[in-house]
PDB file of C-alpha atoms in Angstrom:
ATOM      1  CA  MET A  96     -68.132  70.840  32.608  1.00  0.00           C
ATOM      2  CA  LYS A  97     -69.805  71.850  35.667  1.00  0.00           C
ATOM      3  CA  VAL A  98     -72.729  69.988  35.265  1.00  0.00           C
ATOM      4  CA  ILE A  99     -71.029  66.825  34.051  1.00  0.00           C
ATOM      5  CA  THR A 100     -69.016  67.053  37.218  1.00  0.00           C
ATOM      6  CA  ILE A 101     -71.936  67.577  39.455  1.00  0.00           C
ATOM      7  CA  ILE A 102     -73.640  64.396  37.736  1.00  0.00           C
ATOM      8  CA  ALA A 103     -70.926  62.416  37.984  1.00  0.00           C
ATOM      9  CA  PHE A 104     -70.380  63.511  41.796  1.00  0.00           C
ATOM     10  CA  ILE A 105     -74.011  62.400  42.614  1.00  0.00           C
ATOM     11  CA  ILE A 106     -73.709  59.067  40.784  1.00  0.00           C
ATOM     12  CA  LEU A 107     -70.623  57.994  42.616  1.00  0.00           C
ATOM     13  CA  GLY A 108     -71.597  59.651  45.557  1.00  0.00           C
ATOM     14  CA  GLY A 109     -75.005  57.527  45.356  1.00  0.00           C
ATOM     15  CA  ALA A 110     -72.942  54.697  44.859  1.00  0.00           C
ATOM     16  CA  ALA A 111     -70.759  54.822  47.614  1.00  0.00           C
ATOM     17  CA  ILE A 112     -73.486  55.709  50.153  1.00  0.00           C
ATOM     18  CA  PHE A 113     -75.289  52.139  49.253  1.00  0.00           C
ATOM     19  CA  GLY A 114     -71.865  50.229  48.986  1.00  0.00           C
ATOM     20  CA  PHE A 115     -71.728  49.634  45.266  1.00  0.00           C
ATOM     21  CA  ILE A 116     -68.289  51.426  45.364  1.00  0.00           C
ATOM     22  CA  PRO A 117     -65.983  50.507  48.426  1.00  0.00           C
ATOM     23  CA  MET A 118     -64.738  53.511  50.508  1.00  0.00           C
ATOM     24  CA  GLN A 119     -61.214  54.219  50.166  1.00  0.00           C
ATOM     25  CA  ASP A 120     -60.372  53.813  53.625  1.00  0.00           C
ATOM     26  CA  GLY A 121     -61.855  50.419  53.755  1.00  0.00           C
ATOM     27  CA  SER A 122     -64.958  51.600  55.967  1.00  0.00           C
ATOM     28  CA  PRO A 123     -68.460  49.922  55.351  1.00  0.00           C
ATOM     29  CA  ALA A 124     -70.914  51.886  53.364  1.00  0.00           C
ATOM     30  CA  PRO A 125     -72.210  54.509  55.283  1.00  0.00           C
ATOM     31  CA  GLY A 126     -75.925  54.377  54.031  1.00  0.00           C
ATOM     32  CA  LEU A 127     -78.113  56.862  55.684  1.00  0.00           C
ATOM     33  CA  ARG A 128     -76.360  56.540  59.056  1.00  0.00           C
ATOM     34  CA  ASN A 129     -74.627  60.013  59.101  1.00  0.00           C
ATOM     35  CA  ILE A 130     -78.204  61.703  58.384  1.00  0.00           C
ATOM     36  CA  THR A 131     -79.841  60.186  61.048  1.00  0.00           C
ATOM     37  CA  ALA A 132     -77.356  59.602  63.887  1.00  0.00           C
ATOM     38  CA  GLU A 133     -77.266  63.158  65.208  1.00  0.00           C
ATOM     39  CA  GLY A 134     -81.369  63.456  64.652  1.00  0.00           C
ATOM     40  CA  TRP A 135     -83.026  66.350  63.494  1.00  0.00           C
ATOM     41  CA  PHE A 136     -81.669  70.288  64.302  1.00  0.00           C
ATOM     42  CA  PRO A 137     -78.841  68.909  66.744  1.00  0.00           C
ATOM     43  CA  HIS A 138     -77.831  72.581  67.504  1.00  0.00           C
ATOM     44  CA  GLY A 139     -81.336  74.160  67.067  1.00  0.00           C
ATOM     45  CA  GLY A 140     -82.815  76.225  64.436  1.00  0.00           C
ATOM     46  CA  LEU A 141     -80.697  79.596  64.575  1.00  0.00           C
ATOM     47  CA  PRO A 142     -77.685  77.739  62.739  1.00  0.00           C
ATOM     48  CA  ILE A 143     -80.172  76.910  59.903  1.00  0.00           C
ATOM     49  CA  LEU A 144     -81.688  80.458  60.030  1.00  0.00           C
ATOM     50  CA  MET A 145     -77.999  82.039  59.443  1.00  0.00           C
ATOM     51  CA  THR A 146     -76.898  79.543  56.817  1.00  0.00           C
ATOM     52  CA  MET A 147     -80.148  80.432  54.900  1.00  0.00           C
ATOM     53  CA  VAL A 148     -78.637  83.731  53.892  1.00  0.00           C
ATOM     54  CA  ALA A 149     -75.720  81.867  52.015  1.00  0.00           C
ATOM     55  CA  VAL A 150     -78.147  79.474  50.671  1.00  0.00           C
ATOM     56  CA  ASN A 151     -79.967  82.352  49.076  1.00  0.00           C
ATOM     57  CA  PHE A 152     -76.703  83.636  47.365  1.00  0.00           C
ATOM     58  CA  ALA A 153     -76.355  80.208  45.962  1.00  0.00           C
ATOM     59  CA  PHE A 154     -79.897  80.361  44.443  1.00  0.00           C
ATOM     60  CA  SER A 155     -79.482  83.746  43.104  1.00  0.00           C
ATOM     61  CA  GLY A 156     -79.849  84.080  39.364  1.00  0.00           C
ATOM     62  CA  THR A 157     -82.815  81.992  38.807  1.00  0.00           C
ATOM     63  CA  GLU A 158     -84.649  85.675  38.429  1.00  0.00           C
ATOM     64  CA  LEU A 159     -82.200  86.354  35.188  1.00  0.00           C
ATOM     65  CA  ILE A 160     -85.154  84.277  33.351  1.00  0.00           C
ATOM     66  CA  GLY A 161     -87.248  87.322  33.573  1.00  0.00           C
ATOM     67  CA  ILE A 162     -84.880  89.792  32.521  1.00  0.00           C
ATOM     68  CA  ALA A 163     -84.200  87.386  29.640  1.00  0.00           C
ATOM     69  CA  ALA A 164     -87.742  87.446  28.486  1.00  0.00           C
ATOM     70  CA  GLY A 165     -87.324  90.834  27.171  1.00  0.00           C
ATOM     71  CA  GLU A 166     -84.901  89.653  24.508  1.00  0.00           C
ATOM     72  CA  THR A 167     -86.482  86.340  23.634  1.00  0.00           C
ATOM     73  CA  GLU A 168     -87.981  86.117  20.351  1.00  0.00           C
ATOM     74  CA  ASN A 169     -91.039  83.898  21.726  1.00  0.00           C
ATOM     75  CA  PRO A 170     -91.274  84.240  25.349  1.00  0.00           C
ATOM     76  CA  HIS A 171     -94.751  82.622  25.557  1.00  0.00           C
ATOM     77  CA  LYS A 172     -92.980  79.016  24.619  1.00  0.00           C
ATOM     78  CA  VAL A 173     -89.319  79.716  25.717  1.00  0.00           C
ATOM     79  CA  ILE A 174     -90.006  80.936  28.954  1.00  0.00           C
ATOM     80  CA  PRO A 175     -92.107  78.451  30.711  1.00  0.00           C
ATOM     81  CA  VAL A 176     -89.782  75.599  29.197  1.00  0.00           C
ATOM     82  CA  ALA A 177     -86.924  77.750  30.946  1.00  0.00           C
ATOM     83  CA  ILE A 178     -88.569  77.561  34.261  1.00  0.00           C
ATOM     84  CA  ARG A 179     -89.304  74.094  34.248  1.00  0.00           C
ATOM     85  CA  THR A 180     -85.896  73.447  33.325  1.00  0.00           C
ATOM     86  CA  THR A 181     -84.457  75.330  36.022  1.00  0.00           C
ATOM     87  CA  ILE A 182     -86.689  73.909  38.603  1.00  0.00           C
ATOM     88  CA  ALA A 183     -85.727  70.435  37.558  1.00  0.00           C
ATOM     89  CA  ARG A 184     -81.931  71.494  37.818  1.00  0.00           C
ATOM     90  CA  LEU A 185     -82.482  72.935  41.252  1.00  0.00           C
ATOM     91  CA  ILE A 186     -84.165  69.798  42.504  1.00  0.00           C
ATOM     92  CA  ILE A 187     -81.306  67.467  40.823  1.00  0.00           C
ATOM     93  CA  PHE A 188     -78.260  69.248  41.492  1.00  0.00           C
ATOM     94  CA  PHE A 189     -78.750  71.488  44.701  1.00  0.00           C
ATOM     95  CA  ILE A 190     -80.951  68.881  46.711  1.00  0.00           C
ATOM     96  CA  GLY A 191     -79.184  65.701  45.132  1.00  0.00           C
ATOM     97  CA  THR A 192     -75.323  67.043  45.989  1.00  0.00           C
ATOM     98  CA  VAL A 193     -76.595  68.286  49.291  1.00  0.00           C
ATOM     99  CA  PHE A 194     -77.877  64.608  50.107  1.00  0.00           C
ATOM    100  CA  VAL A 195     -74.610  62.947  48.645  1.00  0.00           C
ATOM    101  CA  LEU A 196     -72.713  65.392  51.151  1.00  0.00           C
ATOM    102  CA  ALA A 197     -74.738  64.922  54.608  1.00  0.00           C
ATOM    103  CA  ALA A 198     -74.796  60.929  53.663  1.00  0.00           C
ATOM    104  CA  LEU A 199     -70.832  60.835  53.034  1.00  0.00           C
ATOM    105  CA  ILE A 200     -69.496  63.290  55.575  1.00  0.00           C
ATOM    106  CA  PRO A 201     -70.004  62.873  59.309  1.00  0.00           C
ATOM    107  CA  MET A 202     -71.282  66.227  60.621  1.00  0.00           C
ATOM    108  CA  GLN A 203     -68.179  66.358  63.015  1.00  0.00           C
ATOM    109  CA  GLN A 204     -65.607  66.298  59.788  1.00  0.00           C
ATOM    110  CA  ALA A 205     -67.917  68.835  57.824  1.00  0.00           C
ATOM    111  CA  GLY A 206     -65.817  72.172  57.858  1.00  0.00           C
ATOM    112  CA  VAL A 207     -64.755  75.204  55.502  1.00  0.00           C
ATOM    113  CA  GLU A 208     -61.050  74.190  55.479  1.00  0.00           C
ATOM    114  CA  LYS A 209     -61.506  71.838  52.710  1.00  0.00           C
ATOM    115  CA  SER A 210     -63.942  71.518  50.044  1.00  0.00           C
ATOM    116  CA  PRO A 211     -66.439  69.076  50.817  1.00  0.00           C
ATOM    117  CA  PHE A 212     -67.014  67.718  47.029  1.00  0.00           C
ATOM    118  CA  VAL A 213     -63.041  67.188  47.207  1.00  0.00           C
ATOM    119  CA  LEU A 214     -63.608  65.351  50.461  1.00  0.00           C
ATOM    120  CA  VAL A 215     -66.111  62.976  48.996  1.00  0.00           C
ATOM    121  CA  PHE A 216     -64.305  62.481  45.812  1.00  0.00           C
ATOM    122  CA  GLU A 217     -61.263  61.269  47.962  1.00  0.00           C
ATOM    123  CA  LYS A 218     -63.237  59.058  50.078  1.00  0.00           C
ATOM    124  CA  VAL A 219     -64.364  57.214  46.827  1.00  0.00           C
ATOM    125  CA  GLY A 220     -60.541  57.262  45.536  1.00  0.00           C
ATOM    126  CA  ILE A 221     -60.787  59.689  42.523  1.00  0.00           C
ATOM    127  CA  PRO A 222     -57.350  61.052  42.047  1.00  0.00           C
ATOM    128  CA  TYR A 223     -56.706  64.497  41.662  1.00  0.00           C
ATOM    129  CA  ALA A 224     -59.912  65.384  43.350  1.00  0.00           C
ATOM    130  CA  ALA A 225     -58.882  69.028  44.100  1.00  0.00           C
ATOM    131  CA  ASN A 226     -57.373  69.729  40.938  1.00  0.00           C
ATOM    132  CA  ILE A 227     -60.359  68.749  39.189  1.00  0.00           C
ATOM    133  CA  PHE A 228     -62.619  70.863  41.539  1.00  0.00           C
ATOM    134  CA  ASN A 229     -60.325  73.849  41.200  1.00  0.00           C
ATOM    135  CA  PHE A 230     -60.716  73.674  37.490  1.00  0.00           C
ATOM    136  CA  VAL A 231     -64.653  73.303  37.469  1.00  0.00           C
ATOM    137  CA  ILE A 232     -64.896  76.179  40.187  1.00  0.00           C
ATOM    138  CA  LEU A 233     -62.949  78.608  38.137  1.00  0.00           C
ATOM    139  CA  THR A 234     -65.300  77.900  35.127  1.00  0.00           C
ATOM    140  CA  ALA A 235     -68.424  78.104  37.371  1.00  0.00           C
ATOM    141  CA  ILE A 236     -67.168  81.531  38.738  1.00  0.00           C
ATOM    142  CA  LEU A 237     -66.696  82.777  35.232  1.00  0.00           C
ATOM    143  CA  SER A 238     -70.110  81.363  34.184  1.00  0.00           C
ATOM    144  CA  ALA A 239     -71.695  83.273  37.196  1.00  0.00           C
ATOM    145  CA  ALA A 240     -69.520  86.507  36.598  1.00  0.00           C
ATOM    146  CA  ASN A 241     -70.722  86.502  32.974  1.00  0.00           C
ATOM    147  CA  SER A 242     -74.512  85.982  33.815  1.00  0.00           C
ATOM    148  CA  GLY A 243     -74.341  88.871  36.630  1.00  0.00           C
ATOM    149  CA  LEU A 244     -72.414  91.207  34.100  1.00  0.00           C
ATOM    150  CA  TYR A 245     -75.243  90.483  31.843  1.00  0.00           C
ATOM    151  CA  ALA A 246     -78.210  91.188  34.145  1.00  0.00           C
ATOM    152  CA  SER A 247     -76.260  94.155  35.498  1.00  0.00           C
ATOM    153  CA  GLY A 248     -75.690  95.940  32.236  1.00  0.00           C
ATOM    154  CA  ARG A 249     -79.048  95.040  31.048  1.00  0.00           C
ATOM    155  CA  MET A 250     -80.599  96.807  34.049  1.00  0.00           C
ATOM    156  CA  LEU A 251     -78.787  99.715  33.737  1.00  0.00           C
ATOM    157  CA  TRP A 252     -79.564 100.033  30.080  1.00  0.00           C
ATOM    158  CA  SER A 253     -83.365  99.474  30.900  1.00  0.00           C
ATOM    159  CA  LEU A 254     -83.256 102.100  33.673  1.00  0.00           C
ATOM    160  CA  SER A 255     -81.389 104.720  31.052  1.00  0.00           C
ATOM    161  CA  ASN A 256     -84.348 104.093  28.692  1.00  0.00           C
ATOM    162  CA  GLU A 257     -86.824 104.824  31.478  1.00  0.00           C
ATOM    163  CA  ARG A 258     -84.967 108.231  31.931  1.00  0.00           C
ATOM    164  CA  THR A 259     -83.936 107.091  35.547  1.00  0.00           C
ATOM    165  CA  LEU A 260     -80.216 107.050  34.513  1.00  0.00           C
ATOM    166  CA  PRO A 261     -78.067 109.159  32.143  1.00  0.00           C
ATOM    167  CA  ARG A 262     -78.476 108.485  28.522  1.00  0.00           C
ATOM    168  CA  CYS A 263     -75.157 107.423  27.919  1.00  0.00           C
ATOM    169  CA  PHE A 264     -76.094 103.910  29.323  1.00  0.00           C
ATOM    170  CA  SER A 265     -78.602 103.207  26.835  1.00  0.00           C
ATOM    171  CA  GLN A 266     -76.066 103.875  23.907  1.00  0.00           C
ATOM    172  CA  LEU A 267     -75.819 100.889  21.781  1.00  0.00           C
ATOM    173  CA  THR A 268     -72.594  99.866  19.650  1.00  0.00           C
ATOM    174  CA  ASN A 269     -73.268  98.717  15.966  1.00  0.00           C
ATOM    175  CA  ASN A 270     -73.557  95.046  17.159  1.00  0.00           C
ATOM    176  CA  GLY A 271     -76.172  96.211  19.663  1.00  0.00           C
ATOM    177  CA  VAL A 272     -74.152  96.212  22.855  1.00  0.00           C
ATOM    178  CA  PRO A 273     -74.678  98.701  25.645  1.00  0.00           C
ATOM    179  CA  LEU A 274     -70.988  99.334  26.161  1.00  0.00           C
ATOM    180  CA  VAL A 275     -70.939 102.056  28.678  1.00  0.00           C
ATOM    181  CA  ALA A 276     -73.552  99.927  30.648  1.00  0.00           C
ATOM    182  CA  LEU A 277     -71.352  96.740  30.630  1.00  0.00           C
ATOM    183  CA  SER A 278     -68.115  98.933  31.441  1.00  0.00           C
ATOM    184  CA  VAL A 279     -69.486 100.552  34.493  1.00  0.00           C
ATOM    185  CA  SER A 280     -70.817  96.983  35.736  1.00  0.00           C
ATOM    186  CA  MET A 281     -67.351  95.627  35.359  1.00  0.00           C
ATOM    187  CA  LEU A 282     -65.552  98.383  36.976  1.00  0.00           C
ATOM    188  CA  GLY A 283     -68.016  97.639  40.086  1.00  0.00           C
ATOM    189  CA  GLY A 284     -67.112  94.139  39.957  1.00  0.00           C
ATOM    190  CA  LEU A 285     -63.327  94.950  39.688  1.00  0.00           C
ATOM    191  CA  LEU A 286     -63.817  96.955  42.797  1.00  0.00           C
ATOM    192  CA  ALA A 287     -65.362  94.416  44.882  1.00  0.00           C
ATOM    193  CA  LEU A 288     -62.634  92.066  43.637  1.00  0.00           C
ATOM    194  CA  PHE A 289     -60.108  94.565  44.956  1.00  0.00           C
ATOM    195  CA  SER A 290     -61.582  94.880  48.479  1.00  0.00           C
ATOM    196  CA  SER A 291     -61.094  91.025  48.895  1.00  0.00           C
ATOM    197  CA  ILE A 292     -57.454  92.070  48.753  1.00  0.00           C
ATOM    198  CA  VAL A 293     -57.310  95.536  50.393  1.00  0.00           C
ATOM    199  CA  ALA A 294     -59.929  94.853  53.182  1.00  0.00           C
ATOM    200  CA  PRO A 295     -60.825  91.208  53.268  1.00  0.00           C
ATOM    201  CA  ASP A 296     -62.305  91.329  56.789  1.00  0.00           C
ATOM    202  CA  THR A 297     -64.234  94.535  56.755  1.00  0.00           C
ATOM    203  CA  VAL A 298     -65.327  95.916  53.515  1.00  0.00           C
ATOM    204  CA  PHE A 299     -65.572  92.411  51.598  1.00  0.00           C
ATOM    205  CA  VAL A 300     -67.213  90.693  54.567  1.00  0.00           C
ATOM    206  CA  ALA A 301     -70.024  93.470  54.405  1.00  0.00           C
ATOM    207  CA  LEU A 302     -70.440  93.376  50.717  1.00  0.00           C
ATOM    208  CA  SER A 303     -70.682  89.365  50.715  1.00  0.00           C
ATOM    209  CA  ALA A 304     -73.570  89.976  53.571  1.00  0.00           C
ATOM    210  CA  ILE A 305     -75.147  92.456  51.678  1.00  0.00           C
ATOM    211  CA  SER A 306     -75.053  90.650  48.369  1.00  0.00           C
ATOM    212  CA  GLY A 307     -76.992  87.790  50.041  1.00  0.00           C
ATOM    213  CA  PHE A 308     -79.230  90.007  51.604  1.00  0.00           C
ATOM    214  CA  ALA A 309     -79.669  91.613  47.941  1.00  0.00           C
ATOM    215  CA  VAL A 310     -81.046  88.392  46.616  1.00  0.00           C
ATOM    216  CA  VAL A 311     -83.803  88.547  49.427  1.00  0.00           C
ATOM    217  CA  ALA A 312     -84.815  91.977  48.464  1.00  0.00           C
ATOM    218  CA  VAL A 313     -84.998  91.151  44.794  1.00  0.00           C
ATOM    219  CA  TRP A 314     -87.200  88.179  45.463  1.00  0.00           C
ATOM    220  CA  ILE A 315     -89.455  90.223  47.536  1.00  0.00           C
ATOM    221  CA  SER A 316     -89.526  93.034  45.178  1.00  0.00           C
ATOM    222  CA  ILE A 317     -90.704  90.357  42.324  1.00  0.00           C
ATOM    223  CA  CYS A 318     -93.767  89.475  44.427  1.00  0.00           C
ATOM    224  CA  ALA A 319     -94.489  92.961  45.334  1.00  0.00           C
ATOM    225  CA  SER A 320     -94.464  93.841  41.672  1.00  0.00           C
ATOM    226  CA  HIS A 321     -96.423  91.037  40.915  1.00  0.00           C
ATOM    227  CA  PHE A 322     -99.134  91.941  42.999  1.00  0.00           C
ATOM    228  CA  VAL A 323     -99.358  95.659  41.903  1.00  0.00           C
ATOM    229  CA  PHE A 324     -99.343  94.653  38.331  1.00  0.00           C
ATOM    230  CA  ARG A 325    -102.295  92.317  38.650  1.00  0.00           C
ATOM    231  CA  ARG A 326    -104.166  94.824  40.619  1.00  0.00           C
ATOM    232  CA  ARG A 327    -103.710  97.482  38.461  1.00  0.00           C
ATOM    233  CA  HIS A 328    -104.551  95.271  35.328  1.00  0.00           C
ATOM    234  CA  LEU A 329    -108.061  94.640  37.143  1.00  0.00           C
ATOM    235  CA  GLN A 330    -108.549  98.095  37.701  1.00  0.00           C
ATOM    236  CA  GLN A 331    -108.141  98.978  34.253  1.00  0.00           C
ATOM    237  CA  GLY A 332    -110.840  97.235  33.574  1.00  0.00           C
ATOM    238  CA  LYS A 333    -109.182  94.065  32.129  1.00  0.00           C
ATOM    239  CA  ALA A 334    -109.683  90.531  32.662  1.00  0.00           C
ATOM    240  CA  LEU A 335    -107.522  87.792  34.008  1.00  0.00           C
ATOM    241  CA  SER A 336    -107.783  85.490  31.033  1.00  0.00           C
ATOM    242  CA  GLU A 337    -106.106  88.127  28.879  1.00  0.00           C
ATOM    243  CA  LEU A 338    -102.706  87.444  30.699  1.00  0.00           C
ATOM    244  CA  HIS A 339    -100.577  84.660  29.109  1.00  0.00           C
ATOM    245  CA  TYR A 340     -99.379  83.282  32.461  1.00  0.00           C
ATOM    246  CA  ALA A 341    -102.637  83.607  34.570  1.00  0.00           C
ATOM    247  CA  ARG A 342    -102.922  80.320  36.912  1.00  0.00           C
ATOM    248  CA  ARG A 343    -104.962  79.181  39.642  1.00  0.00           C
ATOM    249  CA  GLY A 344    -104.019  79.781  43.128  1.00  0.00           C
ATOM    250  CA  ILE A 345    -101.377  82.400  42.003  1.00  0.00           C
ATOM    251  CA  ARG A 346    -102.664  84.637  45.045  1.00  0.00           C
ATOM    252  CA  TRP A 347    -101.463  81.780  47.601  1.00  0.00           C
ATOM    253  CA  CYS A 348     -98.464  80.777  45.549  1.00  0.00           C
ATOM    254  CA  ARG A 349     -97.142  84.708  45.886  1.00  0.00           C
ATOM    255  CA  CYS A 350     -97.911  84.854  49.681  1.00  0.00           C
ATOM    256  CA  TRP A 351     -95.956  81.713  49.893  1.00  0.00           C
ATOM    257  CA  ALA A 352     -92.927  83.043  47.894  1.00  0.00           C
ATOM    258  CA  SER A 353     -93.201  86.221  49.854  1.00  0.00           C
ATOM    259  CA  CYS A 354     -92.927  84.227  53.375  1.00  0.00           C
ATOM    260  CA  CYS A 355     -90.018  82.170  51.987  1.00  0.00           C
ATOM    261  CA  ALA A 356     -88.129  84.837  51.228  1.00  0.00           C
ATOM    262  CA  TRP A 357     -88.590  86.708  54.235  1.00  0.00           C
ATOM    263  CA  TRP A 358     -88.056  83.660  56.594  1.00  0.00           C
ATOM    264  CA  PRO A 359     -83.869  83.829  56.155  1.00  0.00           C
ATOM    265  CA  ALA A 360     -83.916  87.453  55.712  1.00  0.00           C
ATOM    266  CA  TRP A 361     -84.280  87.527  59.635  1.00  0.00           C
ATOM    267  CA  GLY A 362     -81.033  85.812  60.013  1.00  0.00           C
ATOM    268  CA  TRP A 363     -78.980  88.245  57.995  1.00  0.00           C
ATOM    269  CA  PRO A 364     -78.236  90.550  60.706  1.00  0.00           C
ATOM    270  CA  LEU A 365     -76.726  87.774  62.756  1.00  0.00           C
ATOM    271  CA  THR A 366     -74.202  86.600  60.036  1.00  0.00           C
ATOM    272  CA  ARG A 367     -72.030  89.296  59.844  1.00  0.00           C
ATOM    273  CA  ARG A 368     -71.054  91.129  62.981  1.00  0.00           C
ATOM    274  CA  SER A 369     -68.953  93.714  61.265  1.00  0.00           C
ATOM    275  CA  VAL A 370     -72.365  94.760  59.371  1.00  0.00           C
ATOM    276  CA  SER A 371     -74.234  95.295  62.440  1.00  0.00           C
ATOM    277  CA  ARG A 372     -74.291  99.072  62.018  1.00  0.00           C
ATOM    278  CA  CYS A 373     -76.757  98.333  58.791  1.00  0.00           C
ATOM    279  CA  GLY A 374     -79.358  96.930  61.087  1.00  0.00           C
ATOM    280  CA  ALA A 375     -81.244  99.781  61.694  1.00  0.00           C
ATOM    281  CA  GLY A 376     -81.642 100.205  57.922  1.00  0.00           C
ATOM    282  CA  PHE A 377     -82.427  96.646  57.414  1.00  0.00           C
ATOM    283  CA  ARG A 378     -85.145  96.984  59.961  1.00  0.00           C
ATOM    284  CA  SER A 379     -86.862  99.935  58.249  1.00  0.00           C
ATOM    285  CA  TRP A 380     -86.490  98.606  55.150  1.00  0.00           C
ATOM    286  CA  ARG A 381     -88.063  95.419  56.377  1.00  0.00           C
ATOM    287  CA  CYS A 382     -90.878  97.160  58.305  1.00  0.00           C
ATOM    288  CA  ALA A 383     -91.572  99.223  54.876  1.00  0.00           C
ATOM    289  CA  MET A 384     -91.892  96.343  52.738  1.00  0.00           C
ATOM    290  CA  VAL A 385     -94.040  93.896  55.064  1.00  0.00           C
ATOM    291  CA  PRO A 386     -97.438  95.592  53.973  1.00  0.00           C
ATOM    292  CA  ILE A 387     -96.418  95.514  50.161  1.00  0.00           C
ATOM    293  CA  SER A 388     -95.430  92.019  50.031  1.00  0.00           C
TER     294      SER A 388
END
């Protein structure tokens, strides 16, 4: 449902940009005028840096491909296809929707009081746009919650197998489900949801900011783990040709990925004043991870 809605949004929005669909208010097709009117970075680079934390949160979940590899029957064939498909979807859905939003909504009208997707659908004359997107958003939230619950339960089960957590987290039902790990993960999610009702301006805001930074920490940790893995592989006298996913230029790709993950991390302390007390710990963690990454 959400994929169909996004595709329809891109097609209808693109048609409205170039005048194939008339605007509801009778205004001429905007073309690329809204994108070029204010020039590049009209308010400087700081808003971009601060926004990247939320952008990272939106891109979170792509690392689930690596977690799912442990339960895939034929990972050598399935995982590369999944990676290519994920990249293609990110390019089409994320970049395509942002392009349509920026082209149809002037910068002065963009805000948080009304969904920009609803605003675009209303501009092209789609009835019940708000109801449609509320339904799509609800299904997308349930899908994201399901994938997050899987990842959290899978990690608790894995850590329990490594004797890092108590043995109860690795217990499986007759159907092979880590029920204890899933239950604890669900309890944590319910507590976070409860904080949005009890303390929306303090605890929930802090959890939201930390979750955005946690994505950065995960991606940097993946780059660091890949670096250590390849170094120890060579130290054991093994050749890189033995690796199924050895690629040329992987060292530069790893450095580029680390830099891309670090760049928005500098804007994390600026996004939430309520978590300013975490700044000292954040700076200590950042200084400790720089040599590793």
